[in-house]
Short mmCIF file of C-alpha atoms in Angstrom, two decimals:
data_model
loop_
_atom_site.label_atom_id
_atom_site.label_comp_id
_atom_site.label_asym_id
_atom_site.label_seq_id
_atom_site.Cartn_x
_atom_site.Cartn_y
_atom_site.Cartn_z
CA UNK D 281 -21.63 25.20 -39.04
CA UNK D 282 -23.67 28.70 -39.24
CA UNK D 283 -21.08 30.25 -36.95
CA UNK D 284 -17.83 28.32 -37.33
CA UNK D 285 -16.20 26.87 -40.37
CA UNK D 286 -16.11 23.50 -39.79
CA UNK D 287 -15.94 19.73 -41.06
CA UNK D 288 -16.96 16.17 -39.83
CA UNK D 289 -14.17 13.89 -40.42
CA UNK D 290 -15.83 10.86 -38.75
CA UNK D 291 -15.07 9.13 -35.47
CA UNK D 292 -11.81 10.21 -33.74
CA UNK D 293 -8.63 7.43 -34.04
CA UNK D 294 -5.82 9.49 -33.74
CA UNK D 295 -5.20 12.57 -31.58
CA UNK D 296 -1.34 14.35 -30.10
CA UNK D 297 0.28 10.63 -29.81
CA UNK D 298 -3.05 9.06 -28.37
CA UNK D 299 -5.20 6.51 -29.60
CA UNK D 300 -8.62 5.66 -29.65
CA UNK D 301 -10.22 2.76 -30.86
CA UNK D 302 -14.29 3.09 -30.69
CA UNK D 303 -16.73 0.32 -30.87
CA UNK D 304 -20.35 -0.26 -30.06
CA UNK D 305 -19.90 -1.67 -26.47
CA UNK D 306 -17.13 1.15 -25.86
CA UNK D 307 -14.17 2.77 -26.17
CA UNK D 308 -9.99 2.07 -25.88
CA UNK D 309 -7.21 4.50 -25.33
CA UNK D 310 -3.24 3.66 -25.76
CA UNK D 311 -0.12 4.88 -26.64
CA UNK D 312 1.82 1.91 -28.58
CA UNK D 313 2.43 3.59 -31.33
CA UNK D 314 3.86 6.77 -29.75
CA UNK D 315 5.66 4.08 -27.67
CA UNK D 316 7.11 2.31 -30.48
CA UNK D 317 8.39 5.33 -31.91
CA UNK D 318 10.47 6.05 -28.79
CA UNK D 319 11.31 2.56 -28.49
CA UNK D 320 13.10 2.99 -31.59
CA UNK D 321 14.44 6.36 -31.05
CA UNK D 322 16.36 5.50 -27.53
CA UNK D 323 17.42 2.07 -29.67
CA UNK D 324 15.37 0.04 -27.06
CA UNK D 325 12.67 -2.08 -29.97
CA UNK D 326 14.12 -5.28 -29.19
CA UNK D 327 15.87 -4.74 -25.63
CA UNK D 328 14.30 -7.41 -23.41
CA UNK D 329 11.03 -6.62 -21.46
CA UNK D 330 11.28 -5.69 -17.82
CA UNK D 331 8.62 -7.10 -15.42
CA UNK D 332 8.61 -4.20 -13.36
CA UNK D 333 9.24 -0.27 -14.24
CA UNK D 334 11.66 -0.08 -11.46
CA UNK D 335 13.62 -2.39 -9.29
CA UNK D 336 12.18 -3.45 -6.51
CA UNK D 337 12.87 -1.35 -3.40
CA UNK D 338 15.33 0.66 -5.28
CA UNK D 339 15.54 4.09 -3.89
CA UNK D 340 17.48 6.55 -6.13
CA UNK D 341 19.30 9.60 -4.81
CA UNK D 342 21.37 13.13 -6.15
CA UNK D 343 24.82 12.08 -7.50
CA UNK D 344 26.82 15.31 -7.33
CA UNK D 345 30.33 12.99 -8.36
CA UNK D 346 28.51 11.10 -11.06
CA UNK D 347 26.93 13.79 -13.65
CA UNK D 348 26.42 12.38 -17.05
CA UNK D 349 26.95 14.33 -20.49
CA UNK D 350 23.96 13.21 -22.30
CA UNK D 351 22.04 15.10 -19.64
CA UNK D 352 19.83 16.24 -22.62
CA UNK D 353 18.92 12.63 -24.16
CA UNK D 354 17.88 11.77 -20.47
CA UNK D 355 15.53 15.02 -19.96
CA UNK D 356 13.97 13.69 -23.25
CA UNK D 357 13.27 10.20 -22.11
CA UNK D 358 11.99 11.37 -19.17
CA UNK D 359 9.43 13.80 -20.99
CA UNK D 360 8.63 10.87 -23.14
CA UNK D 361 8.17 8.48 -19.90
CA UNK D 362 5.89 12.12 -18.04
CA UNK D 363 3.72 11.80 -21.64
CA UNK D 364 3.08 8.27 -21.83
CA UNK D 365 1.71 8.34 -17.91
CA UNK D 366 -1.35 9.38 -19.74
CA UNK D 367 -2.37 6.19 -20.55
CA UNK D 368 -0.10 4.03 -18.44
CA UNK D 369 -0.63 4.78 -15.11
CA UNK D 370 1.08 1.96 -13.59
CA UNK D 371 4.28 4.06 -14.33
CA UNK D 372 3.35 7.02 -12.85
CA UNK D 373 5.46 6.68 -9.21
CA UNK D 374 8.39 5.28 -11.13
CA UNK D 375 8.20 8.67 -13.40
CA UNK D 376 7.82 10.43 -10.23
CA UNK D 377 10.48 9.54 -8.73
CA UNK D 378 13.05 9.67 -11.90
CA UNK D 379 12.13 13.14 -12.61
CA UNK D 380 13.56 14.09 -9.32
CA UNK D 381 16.94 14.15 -11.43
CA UNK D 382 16.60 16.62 -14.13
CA UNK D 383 18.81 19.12 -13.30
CA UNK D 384 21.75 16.85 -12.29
CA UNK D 385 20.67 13.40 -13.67
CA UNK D 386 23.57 10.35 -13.27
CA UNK D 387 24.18 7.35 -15.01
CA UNK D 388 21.97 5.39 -12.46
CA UNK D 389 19.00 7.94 -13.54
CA UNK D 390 19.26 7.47 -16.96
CA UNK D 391 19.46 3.25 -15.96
CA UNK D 392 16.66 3.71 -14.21
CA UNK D 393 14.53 5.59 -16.78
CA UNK D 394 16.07 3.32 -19.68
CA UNK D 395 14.50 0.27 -17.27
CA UNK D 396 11.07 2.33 -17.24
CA UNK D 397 11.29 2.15 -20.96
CA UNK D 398 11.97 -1.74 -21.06
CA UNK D 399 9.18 -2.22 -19.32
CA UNK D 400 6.88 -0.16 -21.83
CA UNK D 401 7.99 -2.31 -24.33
CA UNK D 402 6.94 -5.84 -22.78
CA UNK D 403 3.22 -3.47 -22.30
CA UNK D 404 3.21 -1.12 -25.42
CA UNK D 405 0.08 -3.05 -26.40
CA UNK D 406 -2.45 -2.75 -23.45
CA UNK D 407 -5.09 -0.32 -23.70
CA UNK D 408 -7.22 1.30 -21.24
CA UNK D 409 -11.12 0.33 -21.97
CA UNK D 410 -14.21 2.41 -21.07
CA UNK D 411 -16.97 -0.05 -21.47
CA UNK D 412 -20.87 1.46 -21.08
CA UNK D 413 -21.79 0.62 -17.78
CA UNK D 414 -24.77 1.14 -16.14
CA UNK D 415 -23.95 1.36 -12.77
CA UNK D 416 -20.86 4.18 -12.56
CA UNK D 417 -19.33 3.24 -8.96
CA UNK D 418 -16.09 5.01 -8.03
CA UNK D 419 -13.56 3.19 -6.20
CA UNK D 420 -10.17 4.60 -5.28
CA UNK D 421 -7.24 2.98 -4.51
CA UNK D 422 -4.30 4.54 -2.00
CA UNK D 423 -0.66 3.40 -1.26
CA UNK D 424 2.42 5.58 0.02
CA UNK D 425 6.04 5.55 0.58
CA UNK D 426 7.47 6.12 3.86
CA UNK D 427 10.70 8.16 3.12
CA UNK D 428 10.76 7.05 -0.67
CA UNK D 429 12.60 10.65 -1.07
CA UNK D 430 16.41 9.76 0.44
CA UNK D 431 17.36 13.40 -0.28
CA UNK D 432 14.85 15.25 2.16
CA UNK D 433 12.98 12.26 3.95
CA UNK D 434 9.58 12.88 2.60
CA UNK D 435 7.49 10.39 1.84
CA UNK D 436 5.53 9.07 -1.34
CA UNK D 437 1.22 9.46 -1.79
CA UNK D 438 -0.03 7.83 -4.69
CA UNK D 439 -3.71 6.79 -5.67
CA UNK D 440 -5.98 6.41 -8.53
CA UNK D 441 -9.50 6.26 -9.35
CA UNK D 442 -11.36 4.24 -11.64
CA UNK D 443 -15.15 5.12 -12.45
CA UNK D 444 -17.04 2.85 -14.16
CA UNK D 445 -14.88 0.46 -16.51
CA UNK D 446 -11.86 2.36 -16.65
CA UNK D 447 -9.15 4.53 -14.54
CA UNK D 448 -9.92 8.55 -14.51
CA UNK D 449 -7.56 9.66 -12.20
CA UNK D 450 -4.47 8.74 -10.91
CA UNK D 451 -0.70 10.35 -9.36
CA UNK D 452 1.84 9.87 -7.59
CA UNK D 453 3.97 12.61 -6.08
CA UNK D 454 6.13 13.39 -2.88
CA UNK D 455 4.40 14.84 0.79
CA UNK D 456 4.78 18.37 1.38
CA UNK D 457 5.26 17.59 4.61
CA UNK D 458 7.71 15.36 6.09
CA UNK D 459 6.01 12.17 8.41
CA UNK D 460 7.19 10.97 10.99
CA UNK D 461 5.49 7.41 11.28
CA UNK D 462 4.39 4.99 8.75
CA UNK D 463 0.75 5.43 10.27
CA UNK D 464 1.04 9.31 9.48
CA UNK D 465 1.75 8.63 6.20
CA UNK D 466 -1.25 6.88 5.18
CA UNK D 467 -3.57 9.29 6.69
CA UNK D 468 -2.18 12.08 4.79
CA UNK D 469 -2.55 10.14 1.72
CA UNK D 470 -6.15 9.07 2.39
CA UNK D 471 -6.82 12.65 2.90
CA UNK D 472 -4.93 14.03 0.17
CA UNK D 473 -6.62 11.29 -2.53
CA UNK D 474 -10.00 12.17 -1.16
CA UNK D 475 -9.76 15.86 -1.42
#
């Protein structure tokens, strides 16, 4: 306060679309209400809850034939989608592998990212919690994607981290390198989540 002009405005609850709920035995984070506001945006608020943020062992690929012309409403869902990874993680290789389509997104895209959004609705309400622990134990967890990429055959690393009572890191994004085995796969996502 002697250098800065500044004032306490009490415990944080709201802060750039996140928020946080604090209590004596810890702290949650969520997104429902930047959620909700999408939901209604992309007309979505009462669409049906998907169990799943994609289909399972759907692999979408580039479309030249089948460009759509709301290419701009789909770049904005998916930024939406990219934001809300923040706090929903489980999204996060579904997001990865829709925003492969930016520049030349299709109608199956913008399916696929309207499904992503279906599925935030049925979770809008869960929160991540960060309880006070005493004993701080990281634990990782690895999977991968052998050729999830059908345009250039690379593969698919994800992992996240969780320290304590909650999830700290987390991603899921395509090899640099192109495997040739399912075994190769895993080792270079084992190395690349422990690095």
């Amino acid at each position: 306060m002697n250098e800065f002009e500044m004032s306490d405005m009490g415990l944080l609850h709201y802060f750039i679309g996140l928020e946080v709920h604090q209590d004596e035995d810890g702290i949650f984070l969520s997104q429902s209400k930047y959620a909700m506001d999408f939901l209604i945006k992309f007309g979505l608020l009462n669409c049906k809850p998907a169990a799943t943020p994609m289909n399972v062992g759907e692999k979408l690929q580039l479309n030249n034939r089948a460009q759509i012309d709301y290419a701009r409403s789909f770049r904005s869902l998916v930024g939406v989608l990219i934001y809300l990874t923040h706090t929903c993680f489980d999204i996060a290789f579904s997001i990865s592998v829709i925003s492969r389509f930016m520049q030349q997104p299709s109608k199956v895209h913008f399916g696929a990212a309207k499904k992503v959004l279906c599925y935030i609705a049925g979770t809008k309400d869960y929160e991540i919690w960060y309880s006070h622990v005493s004993n701080f134990r990281l634990c990782g967890f690895i999977d991968s994607d052998y050729v999830g990429s059908l345009n250039d055959i690379r593969s698919i690393s994800t992992y996240f981290f969780t320290l304590g009572s909650g999830v700290v890191t987390w991603t899921s994004k395509k090899q640099a390198t192109t495997t040739l085995s399912t075994s190769e796969i895993k080792y270079i996502s084992a190395t690349s989540a422990v690095c």
